[in-house]
Amino acid sequence: IVIRMEMVTPVPEYIRSNPFTVGDALLLGADVCSMLEFCHPHGIVHRNICPQNIFVSTDGVFKVGDFAIEDPNGQLLSTLTDLDAACYMAPEVYYGEEPDPASDIYSLGLLLYGLLNNNRLPFMPAYPQPLAMSDTIMANEKRFHGEPLPAPENAGEVLSAIILKACSYEIKDRYTS
């Protein structure tokens, strides 16, 4: 038996060996939006949009992998730790609501935020300062309590506005698709 699969590279690994530009972030965002645009009307919510679950093919197309899987008892199975998963989690999911399309949009916004903010999520120490686990916990607490996010450092005014709308604390303030 032979299983043939496409060769893809996880985004974190890709970034380590390739300069990641604003154009790359826009392409990644468009490719992930295309996937969400296809899945959401069919009732499919990814639940875990984060750098580790985005891959780039040899021809430069960004692809989403690792859709959430439920065990027979309805529990989600994930390879990420709770802290890793919380870094891109929408506030309503953190507070126990079922993920929905708006949650995926929030997570995509945070993914783009990090890519355009020197790989630092909101409220983290500025690059090149070292990061500690306590920084991640404090940053997540601020996000989950609705503190307004500062603009990502390298996004420019228009792209920052798009990202911040996707990452709105209130679901009604986010993009609907």
PDB file of C-alpha atoms in Angstrom:
ATOM      1  CA  ILE A   1       0.000   0.000   0.000  1.00  0.00           C
ATOM      2  CA  VAL A   2       1.296   3.416  -0.924  1.00  0.00           C
ATOM      3  CA  ILE A   3      -0.115   6.633   0.473  1.00  0.00           C
ATOM      4  CA  ARG A   4       0.831   9.681  -1.525  1.00  0.00           C
ATOM      5  CA  MET A   5       0.394  13.076   0.126  1.00  0.00           C
ATOM      6  CA  GLU A   6       1.197  16.621  -0.834  1.00  0.00           C
ATOM      7  CA  MET A   7       4.388  18.054   0.667  1.00  0.00           C
ATOM      8  CA  VAL A   8       3.501  21.010   2.889  1.00  0.00           C
ATOM      9  CA  THR A   9       5.386  22.968   5.538  1.00  0.00           C
ATOM     10  CA  PRO A  10       3.834  24.271   8.771  1.00  0.00           C
ATOM     11  CA  VAL A  11       3.776  28.079   8.840  1.00  0.00           C
ATOM     12  CA  PRO A  12       6.016  28.381  11.953  1.00  0.00           C
ATOM     13  CA  GLU A  13       8.686  26.285  10.231  1.00  0.00           C
ATOM     14  CA  TYR A  14       8.230  28.172   6.953  1.00  0.00           C
ATOM     15  CA  ILE A  15       8.699  31.533   8.710  1.00  0.00           C
ATOM     16  CA  ARG A  16      11.987  30.411  10.277  1.00  0.00           C
ATOM     17  CA  SER A  17      13.549  29.883   6.850  1.00  0.00           C
ATOM     18  CA  ASN A  18      11.714  32.454   4.701  1.00  0.00           C
ATOM     19  CA  PRO A  19      11.185  36.177   5.171  1.00  0.00           C
ATOM     20  CA  PHE A  20       7.449  36.634   5.759  1.00  0.00           C
ATOM     21  CA  THR A  21       6.081  39.777   4.123  1.00  0.00           C
ATOM     22  CA  VAL A  22       2.807  41.679   4.324  1.00  0.00           C
ATOM     23  CA  GLY A  23       2.015  40.164   0.912  1.00  0.00           C
ATOM     24  CA  ASP A  24       2.521  36.679   2.351  1.00  0.00           C
ATOM     25  CA  ALA A  25       0.171  37.527   5.225  1.00  0.00           C
ATOM     26  CA  LEU A  26      -2.446  38.794   2.755  1.00  0.00           C
ATOM     27  CA  LEU A  27      -2.134  35.611   0.690  1.00  0.00           C
ATOM     28  CA  LEU A  28      -2.406  33.459   3.817  1.00  0.00           C
ATOM     29  CA  GLY A  29      -5.472  35.426   4.923  1.00  0.00           C
ATOM     30  CA  ALA A  30      -7.127  35.092   1.504  1.00  0.00           C
ATOM     31  CA  ASP A  31      -6.416  31.355   1.317  1.00  0.00           C
ATOM     32  CA  VAL A  32      -7.778  30.720   4.826  1.00  0.00           C
ATOM     33  CA  CYS A  33     -10.813  32.916   4.104  1.00  0.00           C
ATOM     34  CA  SER A  34     -11.505  30.801   0.998  1.00  0.00           C
ATOM     35  CA  MET A  35     -11.516  27.686   3.156  1.00  0.00           C
ATOM     36  CA  LEU A  36     -13.796  29.299   5.754  1.00  0.00           C
ATOM     37  CA  GLU A  37     -16.087  30.592   3.004  1.00  0.00           C
ATOM     38  CA  PHE A  38     -16.492  27.015   1.770  1.00  0.00           C
ATOM     39  CA  CYS A  39     -16.825  25.322   5.184  1.00  0.00           C
ATOM     40  CA  HIS A  40     -19.029  27.681   7.197  1.00  0.00           C
ATOM     41  CA  PRO A  41     -22.174  27.431   5.012  1.00  0.00           C
ATOM     42  CA  HIS A  42     -21.914  23.644   5.388  1.00  0.00           C
ATOM     43  CA  GLY A  43     -21.880  23.908   9.177  1.00  0.00           C
ATOM     44  CA  ILE A  44     -18.171  23.108   9.446  1.00  0.00           C
ATOM     45  CA  VAL A  45     -16.285  25.191  12.012  1.00  0.00           C
ATOM     46  CA  HIS A  46     -12.525  24.615  12.201  1.00  0.00           C
ATOM     47  CA  ARG A  47     -12.277  25.518  15.920  1.00  0.00           C
ATOM     48  CA  ASN A  48      -8.491  25.938  15.989  1.00  0.00           C
ATOM     49  CA  ILE A  49      -7.120  28.399  13.431  1.00  0.00           C
ATOM     50  CA  CYS A  50      -3.523  28.953  14.570  1.00  0.00           C
ATOM     51  CA  PRO A  51      -0.046  28.967  12.970  1.00  0.00           C
ATOM     52  CA  GLN A  52       0.560  25.284  13.727  1.00  0.00           C
ATOM     53  CA  ASN A  53      -2.539  24.345  11.692  1.00  0.00           C
ATOM     54  CA  ILE A  54      -1.719  26.412   8.601  1.00  0.00           C
ATOM     55  CA  PHE A  55       0.605  24.913   6.007  1.00  0.00           C
ATOM     56  CA  VAL A  56       2.223  26.205   2.837  1.00  0.00           C
ATOM     57  CA  SER A  57       2.597  24.032  -0.247  1.00  0.00           C
ATOM     58  CA  THR A  58       5.654  23.982  -2.485  1.00  0.00           C
ATOM     59  CA  ASP A  59       3.780  26.255  -4.921  1.00  0.00           C
ATOM     60  CA  GLY A  60       3.082  28.866  -2.202  1.00  0.00           C
ATOM     61  CA  VAL A  61      -0.573  28.087  -1.449  1.00  0.00           C
ATOM     62  CA  PHE A  62      -1.575  28.243   2.211  1.00  0.00           C
ATOM     63  CA  LYS A  63      -3.745  25.373   3.414  1.00  0.00           C
ATOM     64  CA  VAL A  64      -5.583  24.615   6.629  1.00  0.00           C
ATOM     65  CA  GLY A  65      -5.137  21.304   8.390  1.00  0.00           C
ATOM     66  CA  ASP A  66      -5.953  19.611  11.675  1.00  0.00           C
ATOM     67  CA  PHE A  67      -9.701  20.091  11.773  1.00  0.00           C
ATOM     68  CA  ALA A  68     -11.024  19.386  15.252  1.00  0.00           C
ATOM     69  CA  ILE A  69     -11.969  15.769  15.840  1.00  0.00           C
ATOM     70  CA  GLU A  70     -14.458  14.616  18.451  1.00  0.00           C
ATOM     71  CA  ASP A  71     -14.085  11.349  20.313  1.00  0.00           C
ATOM     72  CA  PRO A  72     -17.148   9.107  20.738  1.00  0.00           C
ATOM     73  CA  ASN A  73     -18.074  10.995  23.959  1.00  0.00           C
ATOM     74  CA  GLY A  74     -18.180  14.350  22.146  1.00  0.00           C
ATOM     75  CA  GLN A  75     -14.870  15.598  23.586  1.00  0.00           C
ATOM     76  CA  LEU A  76     -12.600  17.488  21.182  1.00  0.00           C
ATOM     77  CA  LEU A  77      -9.232  15.912  20.581  1.00  0.00           C
ATOM     78  CA  SER A  78      -6.310  18.255  19.955  1.00  0.00           C
ATOM     79  CA  THR A  79      -2.549  18.028  19.814  1.00  0.00           C
ATOM     80  CA  LEU A  80      -2.098  21.510  21.289  1.00  0.00           C
ATOM     81  CA  THR A  81      -1.880  22.265  24.978  1.00  0.00           C
ATOM     82  CA  ASP A  82      -4.677  24.295  26.553  1.00  0.00           C
ATOM     83  CA  LEU A  83      -2.388  27.337  26.749  1.00  0.00           C
ATOM     84  CA  ASP A  84      -1.405  27.036  23.062  1.00  0.00           C
ATOM     85  CA  ALA A  85      -5.040  26.706  22.021  1.00  0.00           C
ATOM     86  CA  ALA A  86      -6.097  29.641  24.230  1.00  0.00           C
ATOM     87  CA  CYS A  87      -3.683  31.985  22.457  1.00  0.00           C
ATOM     88  CA  TYR A  88      -5.908  32.080  19.339  1.00  0.00           C
ATOM     89  CA  MET A  89      -9.242  31.325  21.008  1.00  0.00           C
ATOM     90  CA  ALA A  90     -12.153  33.721  20.720  1.00  0.00           C
ATOM     91  CA  PRO A  91     -13.339  35.147  24.066  1.00  0.00           C
ATOM     92  CA  GLU A  92     -16.774  33.551  23.837  1.00  0.00           C
ATOM     93  CA  VAL A  93     -15.189  30.115  23.363  1.00  0.00           C
ATOM     94  CA  TYR A  94     -12.978  30.733  26.386  1.00  0.00           C
ATOM     95  CA  TYR A  95     -16.136  31.416  28.373  1.00  0.00           C
ATOM     96  CA  GLY A  96     -17.682  28.109  27.314  1.00  0.00           C
ATOM     97  CA  GLU A  97     -19.772  28.931  24.266  1.00  0.00           C
ATOM     98  CA  GLU A  98     -19.747  26.549  21.321  1.00  0.00           C
ATOM     99  CA  PRO A  99     -17.359  27.726  18.553  1.00  0.00           C
ATOM    100  CA  ASP A 100     -19.090  29.098  15.470  1.00  0.00           C
ATOM    101  CA  PRO A 101     -18.009  30.869  12.255  1.00  0.00           C
ATOM    102  CA  ALA A 102     -17.389  34.129  14.178  1.00  0.00           C
ATOM    103  CA  SER A 103     -14.936  32.242  16.395  1.00  0.00           C
ATOM    104  CA  ASP A 104     -12.952  31.109  13.348  1.00  0.00           C
ATOM    105  CA  ILE A 105     -12.901  34.682  12.026  1.00  0.00           C
ATOM    106  CA  TYR A 106     -11.586  35.920  15.384  1.00  0.00           C
ATOM    107  CA  SER A 107      -8.839  33.268  15.374  1.00  0.00           C
ATOM    108  CA  LEU A 108      -7.845  34.129  11.802  1.00  0.00           C
ATOM    109  CA  GLY A 109      -7.654  37.794  12.807  1.00  0.00           C
ATOM    110  CA  LEU A 110      -5.343  36.915  15.705  1.00  0.00           C
ATOM    111  CA  LEU A 111      -3.213  34.757  13.422  1.00  0.00           C
ATOM    112  CA  LEU A 112      -2.777  37.677  11.023  1.00  0.00           C
ATOM    113  CA  TYR A 113      -2.180  40.012  13.964  1.00  0.00           C
ATOM    114  CA  GLY A 114       0.738  37.896  15.155  1.00  0.00           C
ATOM    115  CA  LEU A 115       2.228  37.528  11.677  1.00  0.00           C
ATOM    116  CA  LEU A 116       2.144  41.308  11.214  1.00  0.00           C
ATOM    117  CA  ASN A 117       3.357  42.100  14.725  1.00  0.00           C
ATOM    118  CA  ASN A 118       6.782  40.439  14.698  1.00  0.00           C
ATOM    119  CA  ASN A 119       5.178  37.114  15.666  1.00  0.00           C
ATOM    120  CA  ARG A 120       3.804  38.620  18.891  1.00  0.00           C
ATOM    121  CA  LEU A 121       0.147  38.438  19.834  1.00  0.00           C
ATOM    122  CA  PRO A 122      -1.637  41.411  21.437  1.00  0.00           C
ATOM    123  CA  PHE A 123      -0.361  42.562  24.830  1.00  0.00           C
ATOM    124  CA  MET A 124       2.870  40.539  24.583  1.00  0.00           C
ATOM    125  CA  PRO A 125       6.232  42.227  25.197  1.00  0.00           C
ATOM    126  CA  ALA A 126       7.548  43.887  22.040  1.00  0.00           C
ATOM    127  CA  TYR A 127      10.052  42.031  19.896  1.00  0.00           C
ATOM    128  CA  PRO A 128      12.946  41.260  20.618  1.00  0.00           C
ATOM    129  CA  GLN A 129      12.196  41.036  24.347  1.00  0.00           C
ATOM    130  CA  PRO A 130      12.055  37.453  25.598  1.00  0.00           C
ATOM    131  CA  LEU A 131       8.691  35.871  26.328  1.00  0.00           C
ATOM    132  CA  ALA A 132       7.698  34.083  29.520  1.00  0.00           C
ATOM    133  CA  MET A 133       4.673  31.913  30.168  1.00  0.00           C
ATOM    134  CA  SER A 134       3.382  34.605  32.521  1.00  0.00           C
ATOM    135  CA  ASP A 135       3.372  37.043  29.552  1.00  0.00           C
ATOM    136  CA  THR A 136       1.106  34.688  27.614  1.00  0.00           C
ATOM    137  CA  ILE A 137      -1.245  34.242  30.553  1.00  0.00           C
ATOM    138  CA  MET A 138      -1.455  38.001  31.179  1.00  0.00           C
ATOM    139  CA  ALA A 139      -1.982  38.742  27.469  1.00  0.00           C
ATOM    140  CA  ASN A 140      -4.800  36.190  27.253  1.00  0.00           C
ATOM    141  CA  GLU A 141      -6.462  37.628  30.370  1.00  0.00           C
ATOM    142  CA  LYS A 142      -6.484  41.097  28.818  1.00  0.00           C
ATOM    143  CA  ARG A 143      -7.989  39.783  25.574  1.00  0.00           C
ATOM    144  CA  PHE A 144     -10.586  37.657  27.344  1.00  0.00           C
ATOM    145  CA  HIS A 145     -11.704  40.625  29.434  1.00  0.00           C
ATOM    146  CA  GLY A 146     -12.260  42.835  26.391  1.00  0.00           C
ATOM    147  CA  GLU A 147      -9.315  45.210  26.598  1.00  0.00           C
ATOM    148  CA  PRO A 148      -9.034  46.950  23.194  1.00  0.00           C
ATOM    149  CA  LEU A 149      -6.227  45.498  21.102  1.00  0.00           C
ATOM    150  CA  PRO A 150      -3.436  47.806  19.957  1.00  0.00           C
ATOM    151  CA  ALA A 151      -2.805  47.859  16.209  1.00  0.00           C
ATOM    152  CA  PRO A 152      -0.315  45.306  14.876  1.00  0.00           C
ATOM    153  CA  GLU A 153       3.042  46.968  14.326  1.00  0.00           C
ATOM    154  CA  ASN A 154       3.634  46.101  10.653  1.00  0.00           C
ATOM    155  CA  ALA A 155       0.133  46.099   9.167  1.00  0.00           C
ATOM    156  CA  GLY A 156      -0.476  49.696   8.127  1.00  0.00           C
ATOM    157  CA  GLU A 157      -3.652  51.619   8.869  1.00  0.00           C
ATOM    158  CA  VAL A 158      -6.132  49.861   6.543  1.00  0.00           C
ATOM    159  CA  LEU A 159      -4.951  46.317   7.197  1.00  0.00           C
ATOM    160  CA  SER A 160      -4.820  47.022  10.948  1.00  0.00           C
ATOM    161  CA  ALA A 161      -8.464  48.134  10.844  1.00  0.00           C
ATOM    162  CA  ILE A 162      -9.430  44.885   9.061  1.00  0.00           C
ATOM    163  CA  ILE A 163      -7.541  42.736  11.558  1.00  0.00           C
ATOM    164  CA  LEU A 164      -8.913  44.596  14.587  1.00  0.00           C
ATOM    165  CA  LYS A 165     -12.484  44.249  13.277  1.00  0.00           C
ATOM    166  CA  ALA A 166     -11.961  40.487  12.843  1.00  0.00           C
ATOM    167  CA  CYS A 167     -10.660  40.412  16.442  1.00  0.00           C
ATOM    168  CA  SER A 168     -13.489  42.443  17.943  1.00  0.00           C
ATOM    169  CA  TYR A 169     -14.395  41.333  21.441  1.00  0.00           C
ATOM    170  CA  GLU A 170     -18.105  41.497  20.641  1.00  0.00           C
ATOM    171  CA  ILE A 171     -19.271  38.984  18.047  1.00  0.00           C
ATOM    172  CA  LYS A 172     -21.699  41.525  16.525  1.00  0.00           C
ATOM    173  CA  ASP A 173     -18.734  43.802  15.709  1.00  0.00           C
ATOM    174  CA  ARG A 174     -16.829  41.137  13.715  1.00  0.00           C
ATOM    175  CA  TYR A 175     -17.144  40.293  10.062  1.00  0.00           C
ATOM    176  CA  THR A 176     -20.049  37.947   9.431  1.00  0.00           C
ATOM    177  CA  SER A 177     -18.295  36.124   6.624  1.00  0.00           C
TER     178      SER A 177
END
